[in-house]
């Protein structure tokens, strides 16, 4: 994309979990737009392989492997960006894992692992990056990663939906805290064919065909479901990393296939008032005719292939 309007020449980015999947697509696209990229992944081979691929495409990248979560990893990533490339402008906190299980079977360890990688990993990395960006004094871009499961809830994903919803909540708070330092903070809500989604029955045959011989994903997936390849999600990250997104902050932005979307933030939709306040009896009597009239829906609608 270098030479096009969105140009990141001279910018320095960190992408966590960039060894494969969406993170690799983000790191490659940032490098293609001219940024120098610190590629992090818990999987050392994936991180070094990604750097080799980016270099092969003419991009500038270094690997800094390690598991995000602890602040020591976060600090190391920022130190590497500065020692290697002299500064830090962009952070994408993409690293993630799943440990799906119904609530009544989920272990403490499954809960803690997911919360540690996604939620603590986002907190520690953003804190370290924002400290550096504030010291530099010329703004920055923070892009965190949510999920439809966090926005809407999803069966079997207590740990994941909690962490992803909390990440978007942090982005709202950080956008307010960082705006005076000209640091824009936004959440991307991607949907793409990766190791994380390839087991979903409705998607699997199409993902297999795309991986096998590049067969394009069908229209009902790309536009209808907003589901595409990791590369489809990368343009949004490059935009949010660039000068063109100045003033865009505190947003949760959906991307997948042919669909770009803006998510709402939670807000009160219906209000009822009663002189003297609401006793349990008063709520019970009027629930169905007041705020209970149109309850909110939950869950991510399942994809429906055409008949
Ligand atoms: N694929 C989707 O449709 C989808 C939808 C919503 C959100 N997301 C989110 O996008 C992000 C990337 O997902 P993906 O589908 O590309 O997954 P993926 O499994 O293909 O890639 C995730 C990468 O993160 C790395 N990783 C795991 N734990 C790590 C840690 N502690 N530190 C550093 N790296 C670590 C893995 O080694 C892997 O390379 C995740 O945060 C995920 O929750 C994905």
PDB file of N, CA and C in Angstrom, residues 113-181:
ATOM      1  N   UNK A 113      -6.636 -18.660  32.172  1.00  0.00           N
ATOM      2  CA  UNK A 113      -5.776 -18.617  30.980  1.00  0.00           C
ATOM      3  C   UNK A 113      -6.300 -17.612  29.966  1.00  0.00           C
ATOM      4  N   UNK A 114      -7.602 -17.670  29.705  1.00  0.00           N
ATOM      5  CA  UNK A 114      -8.182 -16.787  28.691  1.00  0.00           C
ATOM      6  C   UNK A 114      -8.160 -15.336  29.169  1.00  0.00           C
ATOM      7  N   UNK A 115      -8.503 -15.139  30.422  1.00  0.00           N
ATOM      8  CA  UNK A 115      -8.499 -13.769  30.954  1.00  0.00           C
ATOM      9  C   UNK A 115      -7.073 -13.221  30.984  1.00  0.00           C
ATOM     10  N   UNK A 116      -6.107 -14.074  31.285  1.00  0.00           N
ATOM     11  CA  UNK A 116      -4.721 -13.622  31.373  1.00  0.00           C
ATOM     12  C   UNK A 116      -4.187 -13.169  30.006  1.00  0.00           C
ATOM     13  N   UNK A 117      -4.414 -13.986  28.974  1.00  0.00           N
ATOM     14  CA  UNK A 117      -3.883 -13.636  27.647  1.00  0.00           C
ATOM     15  C   UNK A 117      -4.617 -12.410  27.087  1.00  0.00           C
ATOM     16  N   UNK A 118      -5.944 -12.480  27.046  1.00  0.00           N
ATOM     17  CA  UNK A 118      -6.707 -11.408  26.377  1.00  0.00           C
ATOM     18  C   UNK A 118      -6.758 -10.131  27.233  1.00  0.00           C
ATOM     19  N   UNK A 119      -7.255 -10.290  28.459  1.00  0.00           N
ATOM     20  CA  UNK A 119      -7.562  -9.074  29.234  1.00  0.00           C
ATOM     21  C   UNK A 119      -6.302  -8.488  29.874  1.00  0.00           C
ATOM     22  N   UNK A 120      -5.580  -9.307  30.636  1.00  0.00           N
ATOM     23  CA  UNK A 120      -4.340  -8.805  31.242  1.00  0.00           C
ATOM     24  C   UNK A 120      -3.319  -8.468  30.163  1.00  0.00           C
ATOM     25  N   UNK A 121      -3.244  -9.306  29.115  1.00  0.00           N
ATOM     26  CA  UNK A 121      -2.293  -9.051  28.021  1.00  0.00           C
ATOM     27  C   UNK A 121      -2.580  -7.718  27.336  1.00  0.00           C
ATOM     28  N   UNK A 122      -3.854  -7.400  27.161  1.00  0.00           N
ATOM     29  CA  UNK A 122      -4.209  -6.105  26.562  1.00  0.00           C
ATOM     30  C   UNK A 122      -3.866  -4.973  27.530  1.00  0.00           C
ATOM     31  N   UNK A 123      -4.234  -5.139  28.794  1.00  0.00           N
ATOM     32  CA  UNK A 123      -3.946  -4.099  29.802  1.00  0.00           C
ATOM     33  C   UNK A 123      -2.445  -3.820  29.901  1.00  0.00           C
ATOM     34  N   UNK A 124      -1.628  -4.870  30.067  1.00  0.00           N
ATOM     35  CA  UNK A 124      -0.197  -4.638  30.302  1.00  0.00           C
ATOM     36  C   UNK A 124       0.474  -4.043  29.061  1.00  0.00           C
ATOM     37  N   UNK A 125       0.095  -4.541  27.873  1.00  0.00           N
ATOM     38  CA  UNK A 125       0.731  -4.031  26.646  1.00  0.00           C
ATOM     39  C   UNK A 125       0.314  -2.586  26.376  1.00  0.00           C
ATOM     40  N   UNK A 126      -0.972  -2.291  26.554  1.00  0.00           N
ATOM     41  CA  UNK A 126      -1.413  -0.916  26.279  1.00  0.00           C
ATOM     42  C   UNK A 126      -0.792   0.038  27.303  1.00  0.00           C
ATOM     43  N   UNK A 127      -0.734  -0.390  28.565  1.00  0.00           N
ATOM     44  CA  UNK A 127      -0.125   0.486  29.576  1.00  0.00           C
ATOM     45  C   UNK A 127       1.331   0.810  29.208  1.00  0.00           C
ATOM     46  N   UNK A 128       2.099  -0.211  28.847  1.00  0.00           N
ATOM     47  CA  UNK A 128       3.509   0.011  28.505  1.00  0.00           C
ATOM     48  C   UNK A 128       3.637   0.903  27.265  1.00  0.00           C
ATOM     49  N   UNK A 129       2.784   0.667  26.277  1.00  0.00           N
ATOM     50  CA  UNK A 129       2.871   1.430  25.025  1.00  0.00           C
ATOM     51  C   UNK A 129       2.471   2.886  25.249  1.00  0.00           C
ATOM     52  N   UNK A 130       1.394   3.083  25.999  1.00  0.00           N
ATOM     53  CA  UNK A 130       0.914   4.460  26.207  1.00  0.00           C
ATOM     54  C   UNK A 130       1.933   5.266  27.023  1.00  0.00           C
ATOM     55  N   UNK A 131       2.600   4.614  27.985  1.00  0.00           N
ATOM     56  CA  UNK A 131       3.664   5.318  28.729  1.00  0.00           C
ATOM     57  C   UNK A 131       4.702   5.852  27.756  1.00  0.00           C
ATOM     58  N   UNK A 132       5.131   4.998  26.838  1.00  0.00           N
ATOM     59  CA  UNK A 132       6.146   5.384  25.856  1.00  0.00           C
ATOM     60  C   UNK A 132       5.610   6.473  24.912  1.00  0.00           C
ATOM     61  N   UNK A 133       4.392   6.304  24.436  1.00  0.00           N
ATOM     62  CA  UNK A 133       3.822   7.293  23.513  1.00  0.00           C
ATOM     63  C   UNK A 133       3.691   8.654  24.196  1.00  0.00           C
ATOM     64  N   UNK A 134       3.311   8.638  25.475  1.00  0.00           N
ATOM     65  CA  UNK A 134       3.197   9.915  26.204  1.00  0.00           C
ATOM     66  C   UNK A 134       4.567  10.583  26.366  1.00  0.00           C
ATOM     67  N   UNK A 135       5.607   9.764  26.614  1.00  0.00           N
ATOM     68  CA  UNK A 135       6.970  10.317  26.713  1.00  0.00           C
ATOM     69  C   UNK A 135       7.401  10.933  25.383  1.00  0.00           C
ATOM     70  N   UNK A 136       7.082  10.261  24.297  1.00  0.00           N
ATOM     71  CA  UNK A 136       7.458  10.782  22.972  1.00  0.00           C
ATOM     72  C   UNK A 136       6.749  12.097  22.693  1.00  0.00           C
ATOM     73  N   UNK A 137       5.480  12.183  23.141  1.00  0.00           N
ATOM     74  CA  UNK A 137       4.746  13.450  23.073  1.00  0.00           C
ATOM     75  C   UNK A 137       4.138  13.779  21.726  1.00  0.00           C
ATOM     76  N   UNK A 138       4.115  12.820  20.797  1.00  0.00           N
ATOM     77  CA  UNK A 138       3.464  13.156  19.522  1.00  0.00           C
ATOM     78  C   UNK A 138       2.388  12.138  19.129  1.00  0.00           C
ATOM     79  N   UNK A 139       1.634  11.723  20.122  1.00  0.00           N
ATOM     80  CA  UNK A 139       0.443  10.922  19.850  1.00  0.00           C
ATOM     81  C   UNK A 139       0.734   9.461  19.601  1.00  0.00           C
ATOM     82  N   UNK A 140      -0.266   8.758  19.143  1.00  0.00           N
ATOM     83  CA  UNK A 140      -0.106   7.332  18.876  1.00  0.00           C
ATOM     84  C   UNK A 140      -1.435   6.692  18.527  1.00  0.00           C
ATOM     85  N   UNK A 141      -1.361   5.419  18.262  1.00  0.00           N
ATOM     86  CA  UNK A 141      -2.554   4.653  17.876  1.00  0.00           C
ATOM     87  C   UNK A 141      -2.552   3.328  18.634  1.00  0.00           C
ATOM     88  N   UNK A 142      -3.641   3.058  19.340  1.00  0.00           N
ATOM     89  CA  UNK A 142      -3.809   1.788  20.037  1.00  0.00           C
ATOM     90  C   UNK A 142      -5.033   1.088  19.457  1.00  0.00           C
ATOM     91  N   UNK A 143      -4.834  -0.138  19.014  1.00  0.00           N
ATOM     92  CA  UNK A 143      -5.927  -0.907  18.417  1.00  0.00           C
ATOM     93  C   UNK A 143      -6.053  -2.203  19.220  1.00  0.00           C
ATOM     94  N   UNK A 144      -7.147  -2.358  19.925  1.00  0.00           N
ATOM     95  CA  UNK A 144      -7.373  -3.561  20.720  1.00  0.00           C
ATOM     96  C   UNK A 144      -8.393  -4.423  19.981  1.00  0.00           C
ATOM     97  N   UNK A 145      -8.557  -5.651  20.435  1.00  0.00           N
ATOM     98  CA  UNK A 145      -9.377  -6.594  19.662  1.00  0.00           C
ATOM     99  C   UNK A 145     -10.484  -7.186  20.532  1.00  0.00           C
ATOM    100  N   UNK A 146     -11.708  -6.931  20.132  1.00  0.00           N
ATOM    101  CA  UNK A 146     -12.876  -7.534  20.769  1.00  0.00           C
ATOM    102  C   UNK A 146     -13.381  -8.695  19.937  1.00  0.00           C
ATOM    103  N   UNK A 147     -14.642  -9.043  20.146  1.00  0.00           N
ATOM    104  CA  UNK A 147     -15.234 -10.172  19.427  1.00  0.00           C
ATOM    105  C   UNK A 147     -16.756 -10.060  19.481  1.00  0.00           C
ATOM    106  N   UNK A 148     -17.446 -10.569  18.455  1.00  0.00           N
ATOM    107  CA  UNK A 148     -18.911 -10.620  18.564  1.00  0.00           C
ATOM    108  C   UNK A 148     -19.355 -11.335  19.840  1.00  0.00           C
ATOM    109  N   UNK A 149     -18.567 -12.329  20.282  1.00  0.00           N
ATOM    110  CA  UNK A 149     -18.923 -13.068  21.504  1.00  0.00           C
ATOM    111  C   UNK A 149     -18.916 -12.149  22.722  1.00  0.00           C
ATOM    112  N   UNK A 150     -18.003 -11.193  22.742  1.00  0.00           N
ATOM    113  CA  UNK A 150     -17.953 -10.236  23.850  1.00  0.00           C
ATOM    114  C   UNK A 150     -19.068  -9.209  23.768  1.00  0.00           C
ATOM    115  N   UNK A 151     -19.427  -8.839  22.548  1.00  0.00           N
ATOM    116  CA  UNK A 151     -20.469  -7.829  22.362  1.00  0.00           C
ATOM    117  C   UNK A 151     -21.849  -8.387  22.684  1.00  0.00           C
ATOM    118  N   UNK A 152     -22.046  -9.699  22.390  1.00  0.00           N
ATOM    119  CA  UNK A 152     -23.400 -10.268  22.422  1.00  0.00           C
ATOM    120  C   UNK A 152     -23.557 -11.448  23.364  1.00  0.00           C
ATOM    121  N   UNK A 153     -22.424 -12.059  23.814  1.00  0.00           N
ATOM    122  CA  UNK A 153     -22.483 -13.326  24.569  1.00  0.00           C
ATOM    123  C   UNK A 153     -22.452 -14.498  23.607  1.00  0.00           C
ATOM    124  N   UNK A 154     -21.896 -15.614  24.066  1.00  0.00           N
ATOM    125  CA  UNK A 154     -21.850 -16.812  23.213  1.00  0.00           C
ATOM    126  C   UNK A 154     -21.758 -18.063  24.083  1.00  0.00           C
ATOM    127  N   UNK A 155     -22.574 -19.049  23.767  1.00  0.00           N
ATOM    128  CA  UNK A 155     -22.621 -20.280  24.563  1.00  0.00           C
ATOM    129  C   UNK A 155     -21.244 -20.941  24.593  1.00  0.00           C
ATOM    130  N   UNK A 156     -20.792 -21.318  25.770  1.00  0.00           N
ATOM    131  CA  UNK A 156     -19.508 -22.015  25.927  1.00  0.00           C
ATOM    132  C   UNK A 156     -18.321 -21.081  26.073  1.00  0.00           C
ATOM    133  N   UNK A 157     -18.593 -19.764  26.123  1.00  0.00           N
ATOM    134  CA  UNK A 157     -17.473 -18.813  26.124  1.00  0.00           C
ATOM    135  C   UNK A 157     -17.538 -17.825  27.298  1.00  0.00           C
ATOM    136  N   UNK A 158     -17.804 -18.335  28.489  1.00  0.00           N
ATOM    137  CA  UNK A 158     -17.807 -17.484  29.692  1.00  0.00           C
ATOM    138  C   UNK A 158     -16.520 -16.668  29.772  1.00  0.00           C
ATOM    139  N   UNK A 159     -15.387 -17.369  29.695  1.00  0.00           N
ATOM    140  CA  UNK A 159     -14.085 -16.720  29.857  1.00  0.00           C
ATOM    141  C   UNK A 159     -13.809 -15.730  28.717  1.00  0.00           C
ATOM    142  N   UNK A 160     -14.032 -16.192  27.497  1.00  0.00           N
ATOM    143  CA  UNK A 160     -13.701 -15.394  26.304  1.00  0.00           C
ATOM    144  C   UNK A 160     -14.627 -14.183  26.174  1.00  0.00           C
ATOM    145  N   UNK A 161     -15.934 -14.390  26.359  1.00  0.00           N
ATOM    146  CA  UNK A 161     -16.851 -13.255  26.205  1.00  0.00           C
ATOM    147  C   UNK A 161     -16.600 -12.221  27.301  1.00  0.00           C
ATOM    148  N   UNK A 162     -16.257 -12.682  28.497  1.00  0.00           N
ATOM    149  CA  UNK A 162     -15.944 -11.740  29.589  1.00  0.00           C
ATOM    150  C   UNK A 162     -14.720 -10.904  29.238  1.00  0.00           C
ATOM    151  N   UNK A 163     -13.661 -11.577  28.770  1.00  0.00           N
ATOM    152  CA  UNK A 163     -12.422 -10.861  28.460  1.00  0.00           C
ATOM    153  C   UNK A 163     -12.629  -9.899  27.291  1.00  0.00           C
ATOM    154  N   UNK A 164     -13.344 -10.351  26.262  1.00  0.00           N
ATOM    155  CA  UNK A 164     -13.518  -9.507  25.078  1.00  0.00           C
ATOM    156  C   UNK A 164     -14.417  -8.303  25.365  1.00  0.00           C
ATOM    157  N   UNK A 165     -15.479  -8.513  26.156  1.00  0.00           N
ATOM    158  CA  UNK A 165     -16.332  -7.371  26.525  1.00  0.00           C
ATOM    159  C   UNK A 165     -15.528  -6.377  27.356  1.00  0.00           C
ATOM    160  N   UNK A 166     -14.694  -6.898  28.247  1.00  0.00           N
ATOM    161  CA  UNK A 166     -13.900  -6.024  29.109  1.00  0.00           C
ATOM    162  C   UNK A 166     -12.864  -5.236  28.306  1.00  0.00           C
ATOM    163  N   UNK A 167     -12.348  -5.844  27.246  1.00  0.00           N
ATOM    164  CA  UNK A 167     -11.374  -5.138  26.402  1.00  0.00           C
ATOM    165  C   UNK A 167     -12.033  -3.924  25.742  1.00  0.00           C
ATOM    166  N   UNK A 168     -13.259  -4.098  25.258  1.00  0.00           N
ATOM    167  CA  UNK A 168     -13.956  -2.963  24.644  1.00  0.00           C
ATOM    168  C   UNK A 168     -14.272  -1.915  25.716  1.00  0.00           C
ATOM    169  N   UNK A 169     -14.592  -2.373  26.906  1.00  0.00           N
ATOM    170  CA  UNK A 169     -14.847  -1.426  28.009  1.00  0.00           C
ATOM    171  C   UNK A 169     -13.582  -0.621  28.319  1.00  0.00           C
ATOM    172  N   UNK A 170     -12.424  -1.296  28.320  1.00  0.00           N
ATOM    173  CA  UNK A 170     -11.166  -0.581  28.576  1.00  0.00           C
ATOM    174  C   UNK A 170     -10.899   0.434  27.462  1.00  0.00           C
ATOM    175  N   UNK A 171     -11.204   0.053  26.223  1.00  0.00           N
ATOM    176  CA  UNK A 171     -10.960   0.970  25.093  1.00  0.00           C
ATOM    177  C   UNK A 171     -11.774   2.250  25.248  1.00  0.00           C
ATOM    178  N   UNK A 172     -13.020   2.106  25.726  1.00  0.00           N
ATOM    179  CA  UNK A 172     -13.832   3.314  25.949  1.00  0.00           C
ATOM    180  C   UNK A 172     -13.159   4.206  26.989  1.00  0.00           C
ATOM    181  N   UNK A 173     -12.717   3.603  28.095  1.00  0.00           N
ATOM    182  CA  UNK A 173     -12.063   4.367  29.162  1.00  0.00           C
ATOM    183  C   UNK A 173     -10.754   4.984  28.670  1.00  0.00           C
ATOM    184  N   UNK A 174      -9.947   4.185  27.990  1.00  0.00           N
ATOM    185  CA  UNK A 174      -8.646   4.686  27.517  1.00  0.00           C
ATOM    186  C   UNK A 174      -8.805   5.800  26.489  1.00  0.00           C
ATOM    187  N   UNK A 175      -9.855   5.718  25.662  1.00  0.00           N
ATOM    188  CA  UNK A 175     -10.031   6.780  24.659  1.00  0.00           C
ATOM    189  C   UNK A 175     -10.205   8.118  25.364  1.00  0.00           C
ATOM    190  N   UNK A 176     -10.883   8.090  26.524  1.00  0.00           N
ATOM    191  CA  UNK A 176     -11.057   9.338  27.282  1.00  0.00           C
ATOM    192  C   UNK A 176      -9.753   9.748  27.961  1.00  0.00           C
ATOM    193  N   UNK A 177      -9.030   8.756  28.527  1.00  0.00           N
ATOM    194  CA  UNK A 177      -7.800   9.076  29.254  1.00  0.00           C
ATOM    195  C   UNK A 177      -6.666   9.541  28.334  1.00  0.00           C
ATOM    196  N   UNK A 178      -6.664   9.057  27.095  1.00  0.00           N
ATOM    197  CA  UNK A 178      -5.511   9.286  26.208  1.00  0.00           C
ATOM    198  C   UNK A 178      -5.719  10.392  25.180  1.00  0.00           C
ATOM    199  N   UNK A 179      -6.936  10.933  25.113  1.00  0.00           N
ATOM    200  CA  UNK A 179      -7.222  11.853  24.007  1.00  0.00           C
ATOM    201  C   UNK A 179      -6.359  13.113  24.082  1.00  0.00           C
ATOM    202  N   UNK A 180      -6.052  13.575  25.310  1.00  0.00           N
ATOM    203  CA  UNK A 180      -5.237  14.797  25.414  1.00  0.00           C
ATOM    204  C   UNK A 180      -3.815  14.575  24.931  1.00  0.00           C
ATOM    205  N   UNK A 181      -3.362  13.324  24.973  1.00  0.00           N
ATOM    206  CA  UNK A 181      -2.020  13.006  24.456  1.00  0.00           C
ATOM    207  C   UNK A 181      -2.089  12.651  22.966  1.00  0.00           C
TER     208      UNK A 181
END
